[in-house]
C-alpha angles and dihedrals in degrees: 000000000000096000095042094061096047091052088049089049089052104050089036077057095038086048095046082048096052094041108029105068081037088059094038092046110029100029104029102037089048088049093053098045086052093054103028131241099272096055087044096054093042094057092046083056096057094040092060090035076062102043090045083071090039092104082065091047087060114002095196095311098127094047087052094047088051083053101047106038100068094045097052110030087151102061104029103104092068085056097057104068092056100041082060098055104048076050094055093043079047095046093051093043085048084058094043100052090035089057089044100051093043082053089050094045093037114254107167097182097071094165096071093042089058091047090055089051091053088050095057094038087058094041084054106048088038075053093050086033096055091034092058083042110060 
């Protein structure tokens, strides 16, 4: 088991080595040359004014999901309606504060504030919805 780990910690650090500077060089340079480094570095902007308000878009639901699932296969269908729809009154309170507080700093371009909401709102409900699944 030991061994095993430490083989799958190697080649997880061999394989961030080999694709990471690729990515970084080659994708994201090239990204960044087609739209320009203004509108690169807007839209960074926006997308860490977002993720600063991500803890309000899941406050420690997935790690309790990744708890509970396991331990209670047999009743945890009771628990996902209702999992879904705290993450949808979440999701809709996460907008809301994240459009406030653009309005408040002085965003101007709120559609793609809102785009960027909706992107984290999907990656954390694939997240809940691979985690109940597993």
């Amino acid at each position: 088991m030991k061994r095993e780990f430490i083989i799958n910690i190697i080649l997880l650090v061999i394989i961030n080595l080999l694709i990471k500077p690729v990515y970084i060089f080659g994708v994201e340079a090239r990204i960044q040359n087609l739209v320009g480094t203004e509108s690169y570095g807007v839209y960074f902007d926006y997308f860490n004014f977002v993720f600063l308000f991500q803890f309000l878009n899941d406050p420690g639901i997935q790690n309790w999901n990744a708890q509970f699932m396991p331990k209670n296969r047999e009743i945890a269908g009771y628990h996902i309606p209702g999992i879904l729809m705290i993450k949808g009154i979440l999701a809709l309170f996460f907008i809301m504060v994240v459009l406030l507080s653009s309005l408040i700093v002085g965003y101007s371009d709120q559609e793609i504030i809102i785009w960027l909401c909706v992107n984290m709102i999907l990656s954390t409900l694939f997240m809940y919805l691979r985690g109940t699944i597993a």
